[in-house]
């Protein structure tokens, strides 16, 4: 037996125990002090006789120890490849339009806006794509995206009806979500979306009115704050609203005022609130205004705590689960589609045809296959920086688009706050008195 390379142990004084976490298995446990001492002796002296049979069983179960000839890298690699090339799930991010009614200062799609409508041919080809896979699918998840997806509700109507019908006939689990600026999201549209199994709407507000209206005005410059907040109030009992606050150095000091304002809006316990990290994707924004991942993580942690303490849903008790693949960009059976039927790896590429790797309507289109392969064939286990990282199972090399763009600052937020997150989570579980099997006490 040998110790895992992915073990983390922290003193947990509240319980007089040691908090043990393994990032390769996502096991979390509280260890009695004497058990932890035995484990340390085993590790330091490489002598298994320090561990009794029950402790060996529990440590093995959590992946804290494993057979000497097992390679943890190989285990992770096989899991990553299995998931990456799985065809049991299909994920479609569909930009109903590349048009938008807002002119946000950091929009990474601003160079690719256009008014082109999705043609019937494209709509039919998308349906055909799902039909062709239907027999082998367990689930289909769709994210309605844009531009502003609600500017072309007819695309959502047509495709949702088809998707739901195919899924029902083939016993496929169907779910959908939408990323909208919220300006058009009134109650009747929200109810219609709900009928199309849209369970979550991500809506963005960037600060109190005077800040938000500078950052996210209508294309003509008019304010949007009041209408978006009214829409959130009107729809929060119809859809799960996830309120995103895109944050950088220029609005980070306004977050408390915004939270206070939302608190006064009778939205407690109704919405989820979190910070989004504004990045300079596609050279869309001033890099100097963007926060580093480390400082963003610190800010986000403090903010999540406040959000939680004020009675909203938050990511305060998020747990470092296993990742892999990272997102749509490094998954074989996930794709981003634009209104003309071009297929992309990543959300930030949509509309930029030189990054597209295929077309669902034009078989002669020679896409950017090299870029596709750069995403798909990446294995963080071969990367100098990632291969020795203890957070690797949780991060898997970070945002693929940042990587191919040469961005070095792409480590997981857990790189900077793992201990605090685990302590908070364990405290939460103890409060709930529900240390489940996977979060057991050794
Ligand atoms: S590559 Fe990065 S930016 Fe693109 S979809 Fe994945 S996580 Fe998002
Ligand atoms: S990107 Fe950073 S945190 Fe992620 S695996 Fe690589 S070194 Fe670790």
Short mmCIF file of C-alpha atoms and ligand atoms in Angstrom, two decimals:
data_model
loop_
_atom_site.label_atom_id
_atom_site.label_comp_id
_atom_site.label_asym_id
_atom_site.label_seq_id
_atom_site.Cartn_x
_atom_site.Cartn_y
_atom_site.Cartn_z
CA UNK A 1 0.00 0.00 0.00
CA UNK A 2 1.05 3.58 -0.60
CA UNK A 3 -0.36 6.99 0.27
CA UNK A 4 -2.25 8.85 -2.43
CA UNK A 5 -0.57 11.88 -3.99
CA UNK A 6 -3.86 13.74 -3.65
CA UNK A 7 -4.33 13.72 0.12
CA UNK A 8 -5.00 16.88 2.11
CA UNK A 9 -5.12 16.88 5.90
CA UNK A 10 -6.09 19.85 8.03
CA UNK A 11 -6.54 20.31 11.76
CA UNK A 12 -10.21 20.64 12.55
CA UNK A 13 -10.12 22.04 16.09
CA UNK A 14 -13.91 22.43 16.41
CA UNK A 15 -14.23 18.65 16.57
CA UNK A 16 -10.71 17.91 17.88
CA UNK A 17 -10.15 15.87 14.73
CA UNK A 18 -8.33 15.98 11.41
CA UNK A 19 -10.18 16.88 8.25
CA UNK A 20 -9.12 14.55 5.45
CA UNK A 21 -9.84 15.13 1.77
CA UNK A 22 -8.71 13.29 -1.31
CA UNK A 23 -8.97 15.31 -4.51
CA UNK A 24 -8.82 12.24 -6.81
CA UNK A 25 -11.88 10.58 -5.24
CA UNK A 26 -13.52 13.67 -3.70
CA UNK A 27 -13.71 11.78 -0.39
CA UNK A 28 -14.07 13.87 2.73
CA UNK A 29 -13.74 12.50 6.23
CA UNK A 30 -13.08 13.47 9.80
CA UNK A 31 -10.29 11.41 11.34
CA UNK A 32 -9.74 10.76 15.00
CA UNK A 33 -6.36 12.16 16.08
CA UNK A 34 -4.91 8.76 16.96
CA UNK A 35 -5.92 7.38 13.55
CA UNK A 36 -4.29 10.30 11.82
CA UNK A 37 -1.11 9.76 13.89
CA UNK A 38 -1.09 6.12 12.76
CA UNK A 39 -1.53 7.20 9.15
CA UNK A 40 1.39 9.62 9.46
CA UNK A 41 3.63 6.91 10.87
CA UNK A 42 2.61 4.62 8.00
CA UNK A 43 3.46 7.34 5.51
CA UNK A 44 6.73 8.43 7.08
CA UNK A 45 8.07 4.96 7.77
CA UNK A 46 6.39 3.21 4.89
CA UNK A 47 5.13 0.58 7.33
CA UNK A 48 1.58 -0.72 6.98
CA UNK A 49 1.59 -2.37 10.41
CA UNK A 50 0.79 1.04 11.93
CA UNK A 51 -2.70 0.75 10.39
CA UNK A 52 -5.34 -1.62 11.74
CA UNK A 53 -7.61 -3.54 9.38
CA UNK A 54 -10.60 -1.21 9.79
CA UNK A 55 -8.48 1.89 9.18
CA UNK A 56 -6.96 0.33 6.07
CA UNK A 57 -10.45 -0.43 4.80
CA UNK A 58 -11.68 3.13 5.38
CA UNK A 59 -8.57 4.80 3.95
CA UNK A 60 -8.79 2.59 0.87
CA UNK A 61 -12.45 3.36 0.44
CA UNK A 62 -11.67 7.09 0.33
CA UNK A 63 -8.65 6.61 -1.93
CA UNK A 64 -6.29 7.96 0.77
CA UNK A 65 -4.20 4.83 0.32
CA UNK A 66 -4.03 2.49 -2.64
CA UNK A 67 -2.18 -0.50 -3.97
CA UNK A 68 1.45 0.28 -4.62
CA UNK A 69 1.34 -0.71 -8.29
CA UNK A 70 -1.64 1.48 -9.16
CA UNK A 71 -1.00 4.71 -11.02
CA UNK A 72 -3.34 7.49 -9.98
CA UNK A 73 -2.51 9.39 -13.15
CA UNK A 74 -3.61 6.39 -15.23
CA UNK A 75 -6.86 6.10 -13.27
CA UNK A 76 -7.61 9.79 -13.82
CA UNK A 77 -6.63 9.57 -17.45
CA UNK A 78 -8.98 6.69 -18.12
CA UNK A 79 -11.82 8.53 -16.38
CA UNK A 80 -11.16 11.70 -18.36
CA UNK A 81 -11.01 9.91 -21.70
CA UNK A 82 -14.10 7.84 -20.95
CA UNK A 83 -16.12 10.95 -20.14
CA UNK A 84 -14.61 13.06 -22.89
CA UNK A 85 -15.54 10.62 -25.64
CA UNK A 86 -18.82 9.42 -24.16
CA UNK A 87 -21.76 9.60 -26.55
CA UNK A 88 -24.39 8.85 -23.91
CA UNK A 89 -24.89 12.56 -23.27
CA UNK A 90 -25.39 15.29 -25.83
CA UNK A 91 -24.85 18.91 -24.84
CA UNK A 92 -25.94 21.68 -27.18
CA UNK A 93 -25.32 25.37 -26.63
CA UNK A 94 -27.47 27.07 -29.24
CA UNK A 95 -27.10 30.75 -30.09
CA UNK A 96 -30.58 31.57 -31.37
CA UNK A 97 -29.21 34.86 -32.71
CA UNK A 98 -25.94 36.79 -32.56
CA UNK A 99 -27.91 39.99 -32.21
CA UNK A 100 -28.23 41.67 -28.84
CA UNK A 101 -30.27 44.52 -27.40
CA UNK A 102 -27.52 45.45 -24.92
CA UNK A 103 -24.09 46.92 -25.51
CA UNK A 104 -22.06 45.67 -22.54
CA UNK A 105 -18.63 47.22 -22.18
CA UNK A 106 -16.84 43.85 -21.95
CA UNK A 107 -18.85 41.84 -24.52
CA UNK A 108 -16.59 39.26 -26.16
CA UNK A 109 -18.99 38.83 -29.07
CA UNK A 110 -19.18 42.49 -30.09
CA UNK A 111 -17.16 41.95 -33.28
CA UNK A 112 -19.43 39.13 -34.40
CA UNK A 113 -22.89 40.63 -33.98
CA UNK A 114 -25.29 40.34 -36.84
CA UNK A 115 -28.99 40.16 -37.58
CA UNK A 116 -29.00 36.86 -39.43
CA UNK A 117 -31.97 34.68 -38.60
CA UNK A 118 -31.66 30.95 -38.11
CA UNK A 119 -33.02 29.44 -41.33
CA UNK A 120 -35.47 26.53 -41.48
CA UNK A 121 -32.65 24.48 -42.99
CA UNK A 122 -30.45 25.05 -39.92
CA UNK A 123 -33.36 24.34 -37.57
CA UNK A 124 -34.09 21.08 -39.38
CA UNK A 125 -30.44 20.06 -39.34
CA UNK A 126 -30.23 20.62 -35.59
CA UNK A 127 -33.28 18.39 -35.12
CA UNK A 128 -31.72 15.80 -37.43
CA UNK A 129 -28.50 15.87 -35.40
CA UNK A 130 -30.45 15.00 -32.24
CA UNK A 131 -32.58 12.41 -34.05
CA UNK A 132 -29.48 10.66 -35.37
CA UNK A 133 -28.12 10.22 -31.86
CA UNK A 134 -31.40 9.62 -30.06
CA UNK A 135 -31.19 5.83 -29.82
CA UNK A 136 -27.91 5.94 -27.91
CA UNK A 137 -28.54 8.90 -25.61
CA UNK A 138 -29.25 8.96 -21.89
CA UNK A 139 -29.58 12.73 -21.71
CA UNK A 140 -29.83 15.86 -23.80
CA UNK A 141 -29.03 19.19 -22.22
CA UNK A 142 -29.52 22.43 -24.06
CA UNK A 143 -28.33 25.90 -23.17
CA UNK A 144 -30.08 28.74 -25.00
CA UNK A 145 -27.46 31.30 -25.74
CA UNK A 146 -26.79 34.33 -27.95
CA UNK A 147 -26.32 37.29 -28.50
CA UNK A 148 -29.52 37.60 -26.56
CA UNK A 149 -31.48 34.36 -27.00
CA UNK A 150 -34.85 35.91 -26.19
CA UNK A 151 -34.61 38.10 -29.30
CA UNK A 152 -35.57 35.02 -31.27
CA UNK A 153 -38.06 33.10 -29.18
CA UNK A 154 -39.31 31.28 -32.28
CA UNK A 155 -36.07 29.28 -32.44
CA UNK A 156 -36.55 28.23 -28.82
CA UNK A 157 -40.20 27.34 -29.48
CA UNK A 158 -39.52 25.27 -32.57
CA UNK A 159 -36.51 23.40 -31.26
CA UNK A 160 -37.84 22.87 -27.72
CA UNK A 161 -40.98 21.21 -29.04
CA UNK A 162 -38.93 18.93 -31.29
CA UNK A 163 -36.35 18.11 -28.58
CA UNK A 164 -39.01 17.31 -25.98
CA UNK A 165 -40.85 15.08 -28.42
CA UNK A 166 -37.69 13.17 -29.44
CA UNK A 167 -36.66 12.78 -25.81
CA UNK A 168 -40.05 11.54 -24.74
CA UNK A 169 -40.20 9.00 -27.55
CA UNK A 170 -36.70 7.73 -26.81
CA UNK A 171 -36.80 7.97 -23.00
CA UNK A 172 -34.00 10.52 -22.93
CA UNK A 173 -33.67 12.86 -19.97
CA UNK A 174 -34.13 16.41 -21.25
CA UNK A 175 -33.13 19.65 -19.52
CA UNK A 176 -32.53 23.19 -20.64
CA UNK A 177 -31.20 26.46 -19.30
CA UNK A 178 -30.85 29.97 -20.69
CA UNK A 179 -28.28 32.72 -20.48
CA UNK A 180 -30.12 35.97 -20.93
CA UNK A 181 -29.47 39.61 -20.11
CA UNK A 182 -32.96 39.59 -18.55
CA UNK A 183 -34.26 42.71 -20.30
CA UNK A 184 -37.08 40.84 -22.07
CA UNK A 185 -37.61 38.15 -19.45
CA UNK A 186 -41.11 39.05 -18.30
CA UNK A 187 -43.45 36.66 -16.51
CA UNK A 188 -45.22 35.37 -19.56
CA UNK A 189 -41.95 34.52 -21.35
CA UNK A 190 -40.64 32.89 -18.18
CA UNK A 191 -43.75 30.73 -17.97
CA UNK A 192 -43.39 29.77 -21.60
CA UNK A 193 -39.73 28.85 -21.02
CA UNK A 194 -40.70 26.75 -18.07
CA UNK A 195 -43.10 24.86 -20.32
CA UNK A 196 -40.05 24.11 -22.45
CA UNK A 197 -38.28 22.58 -19.42
CA UNK A 198 -35.94 25.53 -18.97
CA UNK A 199 -35.10 25.13 -15.30
CA UNK A 200 -32.53 27.87 -14.85
CA UNK A 201 -32.05 31.38 -16.21
CA UNK A 202 -28.74 33.15 -15.72
CA UNK A 203 -29.32 36.90 -15.58
CA UNK A 204 -26.64 39.52 -15.05
CA UNK A 205 -26.66 42.71 -13.00
CA UNK A 206 -23.33 44.42 -12.54
CA UNK A 207 -23.83 46.69 -9.55
CA UNK A 208 -26.22 49.32 -8.26
CA UNK A 209 -28.17 51.23 -10.91
CA UNK A 210 -25.57 53.92 -11.63
CA UNK A 211 -22.82 51.31 -12.13
CA UNK A 212 -24.88 48.67 -13.95
CA UNK A 213 -26.31 51.19 -16.42
CA UNK A 214 -22.82 52.27 -17.48
CA UNK A 215 -21.63 48.68 -17.91
CA UNK A 216 -24.75 47.09 -19.40
CA UNK A 217 -26.85 49.71 -21.25
CA UNK A 218 -29.11 49.12 -24.24
CA UNK A 219 -27.30 49.43 -27.58
CA UNK A 220 -28.66 52.99 -27.76
CA UNK A 221 -27.19 53.78 -24.34
CA UNK A 222 -30.45 53.76 -22.37
CA UNK A 223 -30.52 52.29 -18.84
CA UNK A 224 -31.53 48.67 -18.18
CA UNK A 225 -31.16 48.20 -14.42
CA UNK A 226 -34.74 48.91 -13.30
CA UNK A 227 -36.33 46.74 -15.94
CA UNK A 228 -34.00 43.79 -15.35
CA UNK A 229 -34.50 43.92 -11.58
CA UNK A 230 -38.28 44.15 -12.05
CA UNK A 231 -38.14 41.13 -14.35
CA UNK A 232 -36.16 39.14 -11.80
CA UNK A 233 -38.78 39.96 -9.16
CA UNK A 234 -41.56 38.94 -11.53
CA UNK A 235 -40.03 35.64 -12.59
CA UNK A 236 -38.14 34.34 -9.58
CA UNK A 237 -40.99 32.03 -8.61
CA UNK A 238 -41.28 30.68 -12.18
CA UNK A 239 -37.62 29.99 -13.02
CA UNK A 240 -34.55 29.37 -10.90
CA UNK A 241 -32.80 32.68 -11.35
CA UNK A 242 -29.05 32.65 -11.06
CA UNK A 243 -27.97 36.24 -10.69
CA UNK A 244 -24.47 36.76 -12.00
CA UNK A 245 -22.49 39.87 -11.16
CA UNK A 246 -19.68 40.28 -13.66
CA UNK A 247 -16.86 41.63 -11.59
CA UNK A 248 -13.58 43.41 -12.26
CA UNK A 249 -11.49 46.04 -10.54
CA UNK A 250 -13.84 48.84 -11.62
CA UNK A 251 -17.02 47.54 -9.90
CA UNK A 252 -15.70 45.30 -7.13
CA UNK A 253 -16.23 47.98 -4.49
CA UNK A 254 -19.92 48.34 -5.34
CA UNK A 255 -20.91 44.77 -4.52
CA UNK A 256 -22.11 45.45 -0.98
CA UNK A 257 -24.43 48.23 -2.19
CA UNK A 258 -25.90 45.92 -4.81
CA UNK A 259 -26.41 43.16 -2.28
CA UNK A 260 -28.17 45.56 0.07
CA UNK A 261 -30.41 46.68 -2.75
CA UNK A 262 -31.33 43.13 -3.73
CA UNK A 263 -31.91 42.34 -0.08
CA UNK A 264 -34.53 45.08 0.02
CA UNK A 265 -36.23 43.58 -3.04
CA UNK A 266 -37.89 40.66 -1.31
CA UNK A 267 -35.79 38.11 -3.23
CA UNK A 268 -34.36 36.30 -0.22
CA UNK A 269 -34.29 32.53 -0.58
CA UNK A 270 -35.62 32.93 -4.12
CA UNK A 271 -32.49 33.50 -6.19
CA UNK A 272 -28.92 32.32 -6.38
CA UNK A 273 -26.26 35.05 -6.49
CA UNK A 274 -22.64 34.74 -7.55
CA UNK A 275 -19.75 36.70 -9.00
CA UNK A 276 -18.53 36.20 -12.57
CA UNK A 277 -14.88 36.80 -13.34
CA UNK A 278 -14.57 39.29 -16.21
CA UNK A 279 -11.77 38.23 -18.53
CA UNK A 280 -10.20 39.77 -21.59
CA UNK A 281 -11.55 37.06 -23.94
CA UNK A 282 -11.19 37.96 -27.65
CA UNK A 283 -9.36 41.12 -26.53
CA UNK A 284 -12.76 42.52 -25.58
CA UNK A 285 -11.79 44.51 -22.52
CA UNK A 286 -8.91 46.22 -20.78
CA UNK A 287 -6.68 43.53 -19.28
CA UNK A 288 -5.70 45.99 -16.54
CA UNK A 289 -9.29 46.06 -15.33
CA UNK A 290 -9.46 42.28 -14.97
CA UNK A 291 -8.68 40.71 -11.61
CA UNK A 292 -6.22 37.87 -11.24
CA UNK A 293 -7.79 34.51 -10.36
CA UNK A 294 -6.23 34.73 -6.91
CA UNK A 295 -7.71 38.12 -6.04
CA UNK A 296 -11.02 37.23 -7.66
CA UNK A 297 -11.14 34.04 -5.57
CA UNK A 298 -10.59 35.98 -2.35
CA UNK A 299 -13.27 38.50 -3.24
CA UNK A 300 -15.69 35.82 -4.39
CA UNK A 301 -15.25 33.84 -1.17
CA UNK A 302 -16.01 36.89 1.00
CA UNK A 303 -18.96 37.80 -1.17
CA UNK A 304 -20.43 34.27 -1.16
CA UNK A 305 -20.26 34.33 2.62
CA UNK A 306 -22.17 37.62 2.76
CA UNK A 307 -24.73 36.37 0.25
CA UNK A 308 -25.22 33.23 2.31
CA UNK A 309 -25.50 35.14 5.58
CA UNK A 310 -28.12 37.41 4.02
CA UNK A 311 -30.40 34.49 3.21
CA UNK A 312 -29.78 34.01 -0.52
CA UNK A 313 -28.66 30.87 -2.27
CA UNK A 314 -24.93 31.02 -2.89
CA UNK A 315 -21.90 28.93 -3.69
CA UNK A 316 -20.64 29.28 -0.14
CA UNK A 317 -20.92 25.57 0.52
CA UNK A 318 -19.66 24.44 -2.87
CA UNK A 319 -17.56 21.31 -2.72
CA UNK A 320 -14.45 20.52 -4.82
CA UNK A 321 -15.80 17.71 -6.94
CA UNK A 322 -14.04 15.90 -9.74
CA UNK A 323 -13.75 17.61 -13.10
CA UNK A 324 -13.19 16.11 -16.47
CA UNK A 325 -13.86 16.99 -19.14
CA UNK A 326 -13.69 20.65 -18.23
CA UNK A 327 -16.52 22.02 -20.35
CA UNK A 328 -18.06 21.90 -23.80
CA UNK A 329 -14.70 22.68 -25.43
CA UNK A 330 -13.01 19.41 -24.47
CA UNK A 331 -16.06 17.12 -24.72
CA UNK A 332 -16.58 15.19 -27.91
CA UNK A 333 -20.37 15.28 -27.75
CA UNK A 334 -20.92 18.88 -26.70
CA UNK A 335 -21.06 21.68 -29.18
CA UNK A 336 -21.83 25.33 -29.58
CA UNK A 337 -23.97 26.22 -32.61
CA UNK A 338 -24.51 29.62 -34.18
CA UNK A 339 -27.59 30.71 -36.17
CA UNK A 340 -25.91 29.79 -39.47
CA UNK A 341 -25.15 26.27 -38.33
CA UNK A 342 -21.41 26.69 -37.68
CA UNK A 343 -20.11 24.54 -34.85
CA UNK A 344 -17.68 25.83 -32.22
CA UNK A 345 -15.73 24.41 -29.30
CA UNK A 346 -16.19 27.23 -26.83
CA UNK A 347 -18.80 29.87 -25.98
CA UNK A 348 -16.35 32.70 -26.54
CA UNK A 349 -15.72 31.61 -30.14
CA UNK A 350 -19.32 31.78 -31.31
CA UNK A 351 -19.69 33.90 -34.45
CA UNK A 352 -15.98 33.83 -35.19
CA UNK A 353 -16.14 31.46 -38.16
CA UNK A 354 -12.36 31.05 -38.37
CA UNK A 355 -12.56 29.13 -35.05
CA UNK A 356 -15.48 26.94 -36.16
CA UNK A 357 -14.64 23.27 -36.74
CA UNK A 358 -17.65 22.35 -38.84
CA UNK A 359 -21.03 23.23 -40.22
CA UNK A 360 -24.24 21.27 -39.89
CA UNK A 361 -25.49 22.55 -43.26
CA UNK A 362 -22.38 22.88 -45.41
CA UNK A 363 -20.43 19.65 -45.71
CA UNK A 364 -17.77 21.34 -47.86
CA UNK A 365 -16.85 23.79 -45.07
CA UNK A 366 -13.25 23.27 -44.05
CA UNK A 367 -13.26 24.07 -40.39
CA UNK A 368 -10.44 24.79 -37.99
CA UNK A 369 -9.65 21.16 -37.22
CA UNK A 370 -6.30 21.99 -35.66
CA UNK A 371 -8.02 24.09 -33.02
CA UNK A 372 -10.54 21.32 -32.41
CA UNK A 373 -7.73 18.83 -31.86
CA UNK A 374 -5.88 21.23 -29.61
CA UNK A 375 -8.89 21.20 -27.31
CA UNK A 376 -9.75 17.52 -27.56
CA UNK A 377 -6.32 15.96 -27.31
CA UNK A 378 -5.07 17.95 -24.35
CA UNK A 379 -4.17 15.85 -21.35
CA UNK A 380 -3.17 17.86 -18.29
CA UNK A 381 -1.16 14.85 -17.09
CA UNK A 382 1.45 15.71 -19.73
CA UNK A 383 1.58 19.39 -18.85
CA UNK A 384 4.61 20.41 -16.78
CA UNK A 385 2.65 22.69 -14.49
CA UNK A 386 -0.43 20.49 -14.01
CA UNK A 387 1.06 17.01 -13.81
CA UNK A 388 2.43 17.58 -10.31
CA UNK A 389 -0.49 19.67 -9.06
CA UNK A 390 -2.52 18.25 -6.19
CA UNK A 391 -5.62 20.08 -7.42
CA UNK A 392 -5.39 18.43 -10.83
CA UNK A 393 -8.40 16.08 -10.40
CA UNK A 394 -10.61 19.03 -9.53
CA UNK A 395 -9.27 21.39 -12.19
CA UNK A 396 -7.98 19.27 -15.10
CA UNK A 397 -5.87 22.09 -16.45
CA UNK A 398 -8.34 24.95 -16.24
CA UNK A 399 -10.41 26.68 -18.93
CA UNK A 400 -9.35 25.17 -22.27
CA UNK A 401 -9.91 28.42 -24.13
CA UNK A 402 -7.59 30.28 -21.75
CA UNK A 403 -5.01 27.57 -22.32
CA UNK A 404 -5.09 27.68 -26.11
CA UNK A 405 -5.03 31.49 -25.92
CA UNK A 406 -1.80 31.27 -23.93
CA UNK A 407 -3.33 32.57 -20.69
CA UNK A 408 -1.22 31.39 -17.77
CA UNK A 409 -3.54 32.47 -14.98
CA UNK A 410 -6.09 29.68 -15.30
CA UNK A 411 -5.76 27.64 -12.12
CA UNK A 412 -8.88 26.56 -10.31
CA UNK A 413 -10.16 28.80 -7.54
CA UNK A 414 -9.62 25.82 -5.24
CA UNK A 415 -5.91 26.33 -5.70
CA UNK A 416 -6.31 29.41 -3.52
CA UNK A 417 -9.09 28.51 -1.11
CA UNK A 418 -9.30 24.73 -0.78
CA UNK A 419 -8.81 24.58 2.97
CA UNK A 420 -11.46 27.20 3.73
CA UNK A 421 -13.94 25.58 1.35
CA UNK A 422 -13.46 22.15 2.90
CA UNK A 423 -13.72 23.49 6.44
CA UNK A 424 -16.93 25.37 5.58
CA UNK A 425 -18.39 22.32 3.90
CA UNK A 426 -17.52 20.01 6.79
CA UNK A 427 -18.99 22.48 9.27
CA UNK A 428 -22.16 22.58 7.17
CA UNK A 429 -22.39 18.79 7.09
CA UNK A 430 -21.85 18.54 10.81
CA UNK A 431 -24.57 21.13 11.39
CA UNK A 432 -26.85 19.06 9.23
CA UNK A 433 -25.69 16.00 11.18
CA UNK A 434 -25.55 14.13 7.93
CA UNK A 435 -22.04 12.94 7.26
CA UNK A 436 -23.04 10.58 4.48
CA UNK A 437 -21.10 7.51 3.40
CA UNK A 438 -18.87 9.44 0.99
CA UNK A 439 -18.25 12.03 3.68
CA UNK A 440 -17.74 9.64 6.52
CA UNK A 441 -15.99 9.76 9.84
CA UNK A 442 -12.96 7.53 10.09
S1 LIG B 1 -13.23 26.86 -22.88
FE1 LIG B 1 -13.39 28.22 -21.10
S2 LIG B 1 -14.56 29.99 -21.84
FE2 LIG B 1 -14.86 28.30 -23.32
S3 LIG B 1 -16.75 27.27 -22.67
FE3 LIG B 1 -15.00 26.22 -21.69
S4 LIG B 1 -14.79 27.19 -19.68
FE4 LIG B 1 -16.05 28.55 -20.96
S1 LIG B 2 -4.29 24.77 -14.14
FE1 LIG B 2 -3.35 25.14 -12.14
S2 LIG B 2 -4.76 24.30 -10.59
FE2 LIG B 2 -5.33 23.49 -12.61
S3 LIG B 2 -4.27 21.53 -12.71
FE3 LIG B 2 -2.97 23.00 -13.73
S4 LIG B 2 -1.59 23.75 -12.11
FE4 LIG B 2 -3.29 22.72 -11.10
#
